[in-house]
Amino acid sequence: MAKILIIDDEAPIREVLSKVLQAVGHVAVASGDGHDALRRIGSEPFDLVLCDMRMTPVDGLTVLKQAHAIKPDLPFLMLTAYGSVDVAKESMQAGAFNFLSKPWKMDELLLNIQRAVGHEVRPSSGASGVQTSRTEMVPDWSTEPWAEPVRRLAATSAPVLITCSDADRMRVARLIHDQGIRQAGPFCVLDCAGLPEPILLVEMVGCAKGFVRGIPDSRSGMLEKAFGGTLILDEVAWMPHKLQGDLIRIIQSGVVKRMGGAEIIPLDVRILATTAYGLDVLKHKRSLIPEFLTWFGENILQIERPATPDAG
């Protein structure tokens, strides 16, 4: 049994979720306001928070960030009617356990709750396929053509390229991480789109104290922060060619040096790269250098029919 806080500004949603959670043996506490929810989080123990993304006057992402400043280990399951890549990226980067798009399927909701709190969920008469193992596939995805490759890839530490035009690419990346041998490690996301090459390089490898104007202290790069876990290179097709080659050489060497620094820092990180482009488009536009594509080998997972935007 877990104590779960429900945050949603719509009373019918709160009522439905409360009844479902109580039916499977949990204690449900409902809040219709972000300020009230944060007060409760600060004063009461909770095992999980179900939080709507779009609320007023305090939105769900703000609640997530402020709650983690109080209780960093409190898992959040974000609920949204806007299943965009940006929403997925923002919530994952802010530390959410996962996010679900409305309307949710009850099996998926219950399984995510079970995985987040780490306890077995007793399924109601209307629920089926709820697994007690962290490494089981979400039932709603188990018949997808890419379900078996996800299981296979989760069992390795090899780099993977995921192509998909919508938010599922971030979900699949998270699924590979959560089911793999690095599930206890950090899950970090580096957005490769829209950043100039020098800034992207600093974000990737970090910088020594005083090396970058405006950054007075030394800064760890994402490769370093993801030690023991997974680094997601989101929208990797936008990464400059030189950095693609640099990244491969750094990973293969097993060490990294921050920009302007002399210290050799060991690495232990798995790379999952995502893009909205399909493999044919990537090759046609030459978005990725041949060495980079070869690095992924056969570990290229194409989901649905990727978008083919004109940028790049």
C-alpha atoms as a printed R data frame, in Angstrom:
    type eleno elety resid chain resno       x      y       z
1   ATOM     1    CA   MET     A     1   0.000  0.000   0.000
2   ATOM     2    CA   ALA     A     2   1.284  3.439  -0.931
3   ATOM     3    CA   LYS     A     3   0.205  6.957  -0.014
4   ATOM     4    CA   ILE     A     4  -0.309  8.836  -3.267
5   ATOM     5    CA   LEU     A     5  -0.988 12.542  -3.800
6   ATOM     6    CA   ILE     A     6  -3.212 13.455  -6.754
7   ATOM     7    CA   ILE     A     7  -2.809 16.995  -8.108
8   ATOM     8    CA   ASP     A     8  -5.335 18.107 -10.711
9   ATOM     9    CA   ASP     A     9  -7.485 21.224 -10.992
10  ATOM    10    CA   GLU     A    10 -10.400 19.216 -12.392
11  ATOM    11    CA   ALA     A    11 -12.547 17.700  -9.635
12  ATOM    12    CA   PRO     A    12 -13.895 14.789 -11.765
13  ATOM    13    CA   ILE     A    13 -10.328 13.665 -12.546
14  ATOM    14    CA   ARG     A    14  -9.402 13.775  -8.879
15  ATOM    15    CA   GLU     A    15 -12.458 11.752  -7.943
16  ATOM    16    CA   VAL     A    16 -11.869  9.058 -10.572
17  ATOM    17    CA   LEU     A    17  -8.199  8.668  -9.703
18  ATOM    18    CA   SER     A    18  -8.967  8.546  -5.980
19  ATOM    19    CA   LYS     A    19 -11.499  5.766  -6.470
20  ATOM    20    CA   VAL     A    20  -9.142  3.747  -8.676
21  ATOM    21    CA   LEU     A    21  -6.249  4.030  -6.243
22  ATOM    22    CA   GLN     A    22  -8.419  3.128  -3.270
23  ATOM    23    CA   ALA     A    23  -9.831  0.146  -5.179
24  ATOM    24    CA   VAL     A    24  -6.357 -1.341  -5.576
25  ATOM    25    CA   GLY     A    25  -5.384 -0.752  -1.964
26  ATOM    26    CA   HIS     A    26  -3.622  2.609  -1.946
27  ATOM    27    CA   VAL     A    27  -4.267  5.680   0.196
28  ATOM    28    CA   ALA     A    28  -5.274  8.598  -2.052
29  ATOM    29    CA   VAL     A    29  -4.970 12.253  -1.116
30  ATOM    30    CA   ALA     A    30  -6.352 14.794  -3.593
31  ATOM    31    CA   SER     A    31  -5.380 18.415  -4.142
32  ATOM    32    CA   GLY     A    32  -6.798 20.833  -6.710
33  ATOM    33    CA   ASP     A    33  -4.181 23.539  -6.370
34  ATOM    34    CA   GLY     A    34  -0.409 23.605  -6.801
35  ATOM    35    CA   HIS     A    35   0.161 25.784  -3.723
36  ATOM    36    CA   ASP     A    36  -1.870 23.442  -1.530
37  ATOM    37    CA   ALA     A    37  -0.076 20.431  -3.012
38  ATOM    38    CA   LEU     A    38   3.357 21.867  -2.242
39  ATOM    39    CA   ARG     A    39   2.261 22.599   1.321
40  ATOM    40    CA   ARG     A    40   1.133 18.997   1.713
41  ATOM    41    CA   ILE     A    41   4.345 17.648   0.205
42  ATOM    42    CA   GLY     A    42   6.326 19.685   2.703
43  ATOM    43    CA   SER     A    43   4.350 18.461   5.692
44  ATOM    44    CA   GLU     A    44   3.160 14.921   4.813
45  ATOM    45    CA   PRO     A    45   4.963 11.760   3.662
46  ATOM    46    CA   PHE     A    46   3.984 10.535   0.194
47  ATOM    47    CA   ASP     A    47   5.249  7.592  -1.867
48  ATOM    48    CA   LEU     A    48   4.177  9.021  -5.246
49  ATOM    49    CA   VAL     A    49   2.603 12.104  -6.829
50  ATOM    50    CA   LEU     A    50   0.231 12.034  -9.801
51  ATOM    51    CA   CYS     A    51   0.359 15.550 -11.221
52  ATOM    52    CA   ASP     A    52  -1.447 17.234 -14.108
53  ATOM    53    CA   MET     A    53   0.828 19.328 -16.342
54  ATOM    54    CA   ARG     A    54  -1.658 22.058 -17.276
55  ATOM    55    CA   MET     A    55  -3.016 23.757 -14.151
56  ATOM    56    CA   THR     A    56  -3.562 27.286 -12.888
57  ATOM    57    CA   PRO     A    57  -2.255 29.287 -11.160
58  ATOM    58    CA   VAL     A    58   0.738 26.937 -10.681
59  ATOM    59    CA   ASP     A    59   1.454 24.516 -13.536
60  ATOM    60    CA   GLY     A    60   2.545 20.938 -13.015
61  ATOM    61    CA   LEU     A    61   6.140 21.429 -14.120
62  ATOM    62    CA   THR     A    62   6.588 24.173 -11.520
63  ATOM    63    CA   VAL     A    63   5.094 21.919  -8.843
64  ATOM    64    CA   LEU     A    64   7.488 19.145  -9.877
65  ATOM    65    CA   LYS     A    65  10.564 21.370  -9.676
66  ATOM    66    CA   GLN     A    66   9.608 22.983  -6.363
67  ATOM    67    CA   ALA     A    67   8.630 19.656  -4.822
68  ATOM    68    CA   HIS     A    68  11.993 18.131  -5.762
69  ATOM    69    CA   ALA     A    69  13.715 21.054  -4.062
70  ATOM    70    CA   ILE     A    70  11.963 19.884  -0.889
71  ATOM    71    CA   LYS     A    71  12.004 16.113  -1.437
72  ATOM    72    CA   PRO     A    72  14.368 15.166  -4.302
73  ATOM    73    CA   ASP     A    73  13.520 11.443  -4.183
74  ATOM    74    CA   LEU     A    74   9.727 11.793  -4.390
75  ATOM    75    CA   PRO     A    75   8.630 10.183  -7.689
76  ATOM    76    CA   PHE     A    76   6.262 12.145  -9.943
77  ATOM    77    CA   LEU     A    77   4.036 10.652 -12.626
78  ATOM    78    CA   MET     A    78   2.976 13.514 -14.898
79  ATOM    79    CA   LEU     A    79  -0.449 13.462 -16.558
80  ATOM    80    CA   THR     A    80  -1.020 15.559 -19.659
81  ATOM    81    CA   ALA     A    81  -3.496 16.069 -22.468
82  ATOM    82    CA   TYR     A    82  -0.630 17.392 -24.585
83  ATOM    83    CA   GLY     A    83   1.603 14.442 -25.470
84  ATOM    84    CA   SER     A    84   4.293 16.441 -27.208
85  ATOM    85    CA   VAL     A    85   8.017 15.806 -27.349
86  ATOM    86    CA   ASP     A    86   8.631 19.076 -25.503
87  ATOM    87    CA   VAL     A    87   6.353 18.023 -22.652
88  ATOM    88    CA   ALA     A    88   8.109 14.663 -22.383
89  ATOM    89    CA   LYS     A    89  11.536 16.263 -22.498
90  ATOM    90    CA   GLU     A    90  10.714 18.940 -19.921
91  ATOM    91    CA   SER     A    91   9.173 16.542 -17.445
92  ATOM    92    CA   MET     A    92  11.981 13.970 -17.777
93  ATOM    93    CA   GLN     A    93  14.693 16.612 -17.453
94  ATOM    94    CA   ALA     A    94  12.982 17.966 -14.340
95  ATOM    95    CA   GLY     A    95  13.113 14.516 -12.762
96  ATOM    96    CA   ALA     A    96   9.695 12.984 -13.458
97  ATOM    97    CA   PHE     A    97   9.478  9.201 -13.245
98  ATOM    98    CA   ASN     A    98   7.322  9.127 -16.389
99  ATOM    99    CA   PHE     A    99   4.446 10.910 -18.089
100 ATOM   100    CA   LEU     A   100   1.146  9.678 -19.495
101 ATOM   101    CA   SER     A   101  -1.051 11.342 -22.090
102 ATOM   102    CA   LYS     A   102  -4.791 11.686 -21.483
103 ATOM   103    CA   PRO     A   103  -6.941  9.705 -21.834
104 ATOM   104    CA   TRP     A   104  -4.854  7.100 -20.046
105 ATOM   105    CA   LYS     A   105  -5.423  3.388 -20.240
106 ATOM   106    CA   MET     A   106  -5.965  2.038 -16.750
107 ATOM   107    CA   ASP     A   107  -3.526 -0.849 -17.222
108 ATOM   108    CA   GLU     A   108  -0.764  1.568 -18.158
109 ATOM   109    CA   LEU     A   109  -1.563  3.935 -15.289
110 ATOM   110    CA   LEU     A   110  -1.589  1.149 -12.685
111 ATOM   111    CA   LEU     A   111   1.626 -0.378 -13.971
112 ATOM   112    CA   ASN     A   112   3.432  2.955 -13.889
113 ATOM   113    CA   ILE     A   113   2.189  3.503 -10.346
114 ATOM   114    CA   GLN     A   114   3.421  0.055  -9.352
115 ATOM   115    CA   ARG     A   115   6.826  0.643 -10.910
116 ATOM   116    CA   ALA     A   116   7.157  4.058  -9.293
117 ATOM   117    CA   VAL     A   117   6.337  2.967  -5.749
118 ATOM   118    CA   GLY     A   118   8.018 -0.442  -6.036
119 ATOM   119    CA   HIS     A   119   5.108 -2.416  -4.652
120 ATOM   120    CA   GLU     A   120   2.804 -4.974  -6.217
121 ATOM   121    CA   VAL     A   121  -0.509 -3.519  -7.329
122 ATOM   122    CA   ARG     A   122  -3.580 -5.663  -6.851
123 ATOM   123    CA   PRO     A   123  -5.497 -5.301 -10.132
124 ATOM   124    CA   SER     A   124  -9.173 -4.490 -10.000
125 ATOM   125    CA   SER     A   125 -11.716 -6.471 -12.005
126 ATOM   126    CA   GLY     A   126 -11.298 -4.040 -14.861
127 ATOM   127    CA   ALA     A   127  -7.498 -4.176 -14.998
128 ATOM   128    CA   SER     A   128  -5.299 -6.886 -16.477
129 ATOM   129    CA   GLY     A   129  -1.684 -7.568 -17.249
130 ATOM   130    CA   VAL     A   130  -0.275 -5.585 -14.303
131 ATOM   131    CA   GLN     A   131   3.254 -6.866 -13.719
132 ATOM   132    CA   THR     A   132   5.208 -6.912 -10.467
133 ATOM   133    CA   SER     A   133   8.593 -6.935 -12.202
134 ATOM   134    CA   ARG     A   134  10.283 -3.656 -13.058
135 ATOM   135    CA   THR     A   135  11.623 -5.204 -16.263
136 ATOM   136    CA   GLU     A   136   8.270 -6.139 -17.784
137 ATOM   137    CA   MET     A   137   6.964 -4.231 -20.777
138 ATOM   138    CA   VAL     A   138   4.017 -1.881 -20.393
139 ATOM   139    CA   PRO     A   139   1.053 -4.096 -21.455
140 ATOM   140    CA   ASP     A   140  -0.267 -1.568 -23.956
141 ATOM   141    CA   TRP     A   141   3.087 -1.690 -25.797
142 ATOM   142    CA   SER     A   142   3.737 -5.416 -25.623
143 ATOM   143    CA   THR     A   143   2.214 -6.066 -29.075
144 ATOM   144    CA   GLU     A   144   4.035 -3.212 -30.780
145 ATOM   145    CA   PRO     A   145   6.461 -4.349 -33.501
146 ATOM   146    CA   TRP     A   146   9.314 -2.674 -31.636
147 ATOM   147    CA   ALA     A   147   8.555 -4.267 -28.239
148 ATOM   148    CA   GLU     A   148  10.957 -7.184 -28.675
149 ATOM   149    CA   PRO     A   149  13.859 -4.997 -29.913
150 ATOM   150    CA   VAL     A   150  13.342 -2.771 -26.871
151 ATOM   151    CA   ARG     A   151  13.640 -5.801 -24.579
152 ATOM   152    CA   ARG     A   152  16.767 -6.941 -26.415
153 ATOM   153    CA   LEU     A   153  18.411 -3.528 -26.405
154 ATOM   154    CA   ALA     A   154  17.618 -2.979 -22.729
155 ATOM   155    CA   ALA     A   155  19.778 -5.986 -21.861
156 ATOM   156    CA   THR     A   156  22.931 -4.402 -23.330
157 ATOM   157    CA   SER     A   157  24.974 -1.234 -22.857
158 ATOM   158    CA   ALA     A   158  25.406 -0.636 -26.586
159 ATOM   159    CA   PRO     A   159  24.560  2.778 -28.081
160 ATOM   160    CA   VAL     A   160  21.107  2.966 -29.686
161 ATOM   161    CA   LEU     A   161  19.607  5.334 -32.258
162 ATOM   162    CA   ILE     A   162  15.826  5.813 -31.902
163 ATOM   163    CA   THR     A   163  13.895  7.444 -34.747
164 ATOM   164    CA   CYS     A   164  10.310  8.551 -34.133
165 ATOM   165    CA   SER     A   165   8.311 11.643 -35.002
166 ATOM   166    CA   ASP     A   166   6.497 12.057 -31.679
167 ATOM   167    CA   ALA     A   167   6.906 11.828 -27.918
168 ATOM   168    CA   ASP     A   168   7.221  8.035 -28.004
169 ATOM   169    CA   ARG     A   169  10.930  8.295 -28.741
170 ATOM   170    CA   MET     A   170  11.542  9.765 -25.287
171 ATOM   171    CA   ARG     A   171   9.261  7.173 -23.721
172 ATOM   172    CA   VAL     A   172  11.099  4.342 -25.461
173 ATOM   173    CA   ALA     A   173  14.453  5.752 -24.375
174 ATOM   174    CA   ARG     A   174  13.210  5.848 -20.803
175 ATOM   175    CA   LEU     A   175  11.859  2.310 -21.136
176 ATOM   176    CA   ILE     A   176  15.207  0.993 -22.381
177 ATOM   177    CA   HIS     A   177  16.929  2.668 -19.444
178 ATOM   178    CA   ASP     A   178  14.423  1.497 -16.818
179 ATOM   179    CA   GLN     A   179  14.543 -2.125 -17.965
180 ATOM   180    CA   GLY     A   180  18.296 -2.304 -18.394
181 ATOM   181    CA   ILE     A   181  21.277 -2.959 -16.179
182 ATOM   182    CA   ARG     A   182  21.700  0.798 -15.685
183 ATOM   183    CA   GLN     A   183  18.215  1.384 -14.302
184 ATOM   184    CA   ALA     A   184  19.581  2.489 -10.911
185 ATOM   185    CA   GLY     A   185  21.830  5.088 -12.544
186 ATOM   186    CA   PRO     A   186  20.990  8.622 -13.687
187 ATOM   187    CA   PHE     A   187  18.841  9.331 -16.747
188 ATOM   188    CA   CYS     A   188  20.178 12.513 -18.364
189 ATOM   189    CA   VAL     A   189  18.973 14.393 -21.452
190 ATOM   190    CA   LEU     A   190  21.076 16.662 -23.677
191 ATOM   191    CA   ASP     A   191  19.090 18.699 -26.216
192 ATOM   192    CA   CYS     A   192  21.217 18.911 -29.358
193 ATOM   193    CA   ALA     A   193  18.868 21.251 -31.254
194 ATOM   194    CA   GLY     A   194  19.338 24.993 -31.375
195 ATOM   195    CA   LEU     A   195  22.640 25.235 -29.472
196 ATOM   196    CA   PRO     A   196  25.800 26.670 -31.066
197 ATOM   197    CA   GLU     A   197  28.645 24.168 -31.312
198 ATOM   198    CA   PRO     A   198  30.800 25.728 -28.509
199 ATOM   199    CA   ILE     A   199  27.897 25.718 -26.042
200 ATOM   200    CA   LEU     A   200  26.859 22.189 -26.959
201 ATOM   201    CA   LEU     A   201  30.433 21.029 -26.421
202 ATOM   202    CA   VAL     A   202  30.521 22.604 -22.938
203 ATOM   203    CA   GLU     A   203  27.175 21.004 -22.117
204 ATOM   204    CA   MET     A   204  28.571 17.660 -23.233
205 ATOM   205    CA   VAL     A   205  32.026 17.627 -21.585
206 ATOM   206    CA   GLY     A   206  31.834 20.437 -19.014
207 ATOM   207    CA   CYS     A   207  34.312 23.236 -18.365
208 ATOM   208    CA   ALA     A   208  36.974 24.217 -15.852
209 ATOM   209    CA   LYS     A   209  36.600 27.156 -13.492
210 ATOM   210    CA   GLY     A   210  36.845 30.471 -15.328
211 ATOM   211    CA   PHE     A   211  37.087 28.898 -18.787
212 ATOM   212    CA   VAL     A   212  33.716 30.215 -19.960
213 ATOM   213    CA   ARG     A   213  32.725 33.820 -19.348
214 ATOM   214    CA   GLY     A   214  29.644 33.940 -17.147
215 ATOM   215    CA   ILE     A   215  30.339 30.522 -15.578
216 ATOM   216    CA   PRO     A   216  32.557 31.339 -12.577
217 ATOM   217    CA   ASP     A   217  32.786 27.796 -11.230
218 ATOM   218    CA   SER     A   218  33.758 24.506 -12.828
219 ATOM   219    CA   ARG     A   219  30.858 22.617 -14.406
220 ATOM   220    CA   SER     A   220  30.364 18.919 -14.992
221 ATOM   221    CA   GLY     A   221  29.278 17.923 -18.485
222 ATOM   222    CA   MET     A   222  26.401 15.587 -19.255
223 ATOM   223    CA   LEU     A   223  28.784 12.718 -20.012
224 ATOM   224    CA   GLU     A   224  30.133 13.042 -16.486
225 ATOM   225    CA   LYS     A   225  26.741 13.551 -14.823
226 ATOM   226    CA   ALA     A   226  25.385 10.388 -16.441
227 ATOM   227    CA   PHE     A   227  28.084  8.176 -14.851
228 ATOM   228    CA   GLY     A   228  26.658  4.697 -14.292
229 ATOM   229    CA   GLY     A   229  23.490  5.551 -16.213
230 ATOM   230    CA   THR     A   230  22.184  6.737 -19.565
231 ATOM   231    CA   LEU     A   231  22.638  9.918 -21.588
232 ATOM   232    CA   ILE     A   232  19.935 10.794 -24.111
233 ATOM   233    CA   LEU     A   233  21.109 12.843 -27.098
234 ATOM   234    CA   ASP     A   234  17.756 14.307 -28.135
235 ATOM   235    CA   GLU     A   235  17.448 15.566 -31.724
236 ATOM   236    CA   VAL     A   236  20.923 14.217 -32.452
237 ATOM   237    CA   ALA     A   237  20.577 15.050 -36.166
238 ATOM   238    CA   TRP     A   238  21.252 18.678 -35.218
239 ATOM   239    CA   MET     A   239  24.602 17.857 -33.597
240 ATOM   240    CA   PRO     A   240  27.485 19.309 -35.662
241 ATOM   241    CA   HIS     A   241  29.522 16.719 -37.541
242 ATOM   242    CA   LYS     A   242  32.725 17.521 -35.662
243 ATOM   243    CA   LEU     A   243  31.059 16.904 -32.309
244 ATOM   244    CA   GLN     A   244  29.701 13.577 -33.537
245 ATOM   245    CA   GLY     A   245  33.234 12.412 -34.226
246 ATOM   246    CA   ASP     A   246  34.513 13.894 -30.957
247 ATOM   247    CA   LEU     A   247  31.800 12.111 -29.004
248 ATOM   248    CA   ILE     A   248  32.658  8.700 -30.459
249 ATOM   249    CA   ARG     A   249  36.346  9.148 -29.673
250 ATOM   250    CA   ILE     A   250  35.588 10.273 -26.103
251 ATOM   251    CA   ILE     A   251  33.267  7.334 -25.440
252 ATOM   252    CA   GLN     A   252  35.723  4.854 -26.923
253 ATOM   253    CA   SER     A   253  38.568  6.266 -24.834
254 ATOM   254    CA   GLY     A   254  36.543  5.888 -21.641
255 ATOM   255    CA   VAL     A   255  37.669  9.241 -20.249
256 ATOM   256    CA   VAL     A   256  36.879 12.929 -20.692
257 ATOM   257    CA   LYS     A   257  38.518 16.245 -19.880
258 ATOM   258    CA   ARG     A   258  36.474 19.350 -19.173
259 ATOM   259    CA   MET     A   259  37.109 22.298 -21.482
260 ATOM   260    CA   GLY     A   260  40.114 24.204 -20.137
261 ATOM   261    CA   GLY     A   261  40.828 21.514 -17.558
262 ATOM   262    CA   ALA     A   262  43.619 19.008 -17.046
263 ATOM   263    CA   GLU     A   263  41.877 16.413 -14.891
264 ATOM   264    CA   ILE     A   264  41.138 13.106 -16.628
265 ATOM   265    CA   ILE     A   265  37.652 11.978 -15.626
266 ATOM   266    CA   PRO     A   266  36.577  8.345 -16.114
267 ATOM   267    CA   LEU     A   267  33.337  7.673 -17.982
268 ATOM   268    CA   ASP     A   268  30.722  4.973 -17.597
269 ATOM   269    CA   VAL     A   269  27.718  5.957 -19.680
270 ATOM   270    CA   ARG     A   270  25.329  4.488 -22.223
271 ATOM   271    CA   ILE     A   271  24.297  6.657 -25.167
272 ATOM   272    CA   LEU     A   272  20.748  6.618 -26.531
273 ATOM   273    CA   ALA     A   273  20.294  9.052 -29.432
274 ATOM   274    CA   THR     A   274  16.864 10.187 -30.645
275 ATOM   275    CA   THR     A   275  15.681 11.998 -33.759
276 ATOM   276    CA   ALA     A   276  12.472 12.824 -35.602
277 ATOM   277    CA   TYR     A   277  14.104 11.908 -38.917
278 ATOM   278    CA   GLY     A   278  13.876  8.439 -40.414
279 ATOM   279    CA   LEU     A   279  17.055  6.593 -41.347
280 ATOM   280    CA   ASP     A   280  16.609  7.240 -45.078
281 ATOM   281    CA   VAL     A   281  16.242 10.971 -44.454
282 ATOM   282    CA   LEU     A   282  19.285 11.018 -42.171
283 ATOM   283    CA   LYS     A   283  21.363  9.415 -44.924
284 ATOM   284    CA   HIS     A   284  19.940 11.647 -47.673
285 ATOM   285    CA   LYS     A   285  20.567 14.838 -45.716
286 ATOM   286    CA   ARG     A   286  23.884 13.523 -44.383
287 ATOM   287    CA   SER     A   287  22.815 14.686 -40.924
288 ATOM   288    CA   LEU     A   288  25.012 12.054 -39.292
289 ATOM   289    CA   ILE     A   289  28.547 11.252 -40.348
290 ATOM   290    CA   PRO     A   290  29.142  7.671 -41.588
291 ATOM   291    CA   GLU     A   291  31.353  6.927 -38.581
292 ATOM   292    CA   PHE     A   292  28.490  7.892 -36.267
293 ATOM   293    CA   LEU     A   293  25.954  5.682 -38.026
294 ATOM   294    CA   THR     A   294  28.441  2.797 -38.078
295 ATOM   295    CA   TRP     A   295  28.928  3.233 -34.330
296 ATOM   296    CA   PHE     A   296  25.264  2.324 -33.744
297 ATOM   297    CA   GLY     A   297  25.588 -0.736 -35.974
298 ATOM   298    CA   GLU     A   298  22.322 -2.667 -36.053
299 ATOM   299    CA   ASN     A   299  21.011 -0.912 -32.933
300 ATOM   300    CA   ILE     A   300  18.788  1.502 -34.849
301 ATOM   301    CA   LEU     A   301  15.162  1.414 -33.732
302 ATOM   302    CA   GLN     A   302  12.659  3.028 -36.125
303 ATOM   303    CA   ILE     A   303   9.227  3.643 -34.607
304 ATOM   304    CA   GLU     A   304   6.131  4.486 -36.686
305 ATOM   305    CA   ARG     A   305   6.714  6.660 -39.742
306 ATOM   306    CA   PRO     A   306   9.126  9.434 -38.745
307 ATOM   307    CA   ALA     A   307   8.472 13.010 -39.814
308 ATOM   308    CA   THR     A   308  10.540 14.459 -42.640
309 ATOM   309    CA   PRO     A   309  10.860 18.192 -41.852
310 ATOM   310    CA   ASP     A   310  12.737 20.485 -44.176
311 ATOM   311    CA   ALA     A   311  15.191 21.802 -41.585
312 ATOM   312    CA   GLY     A   312  18.735 20.497 -41.435
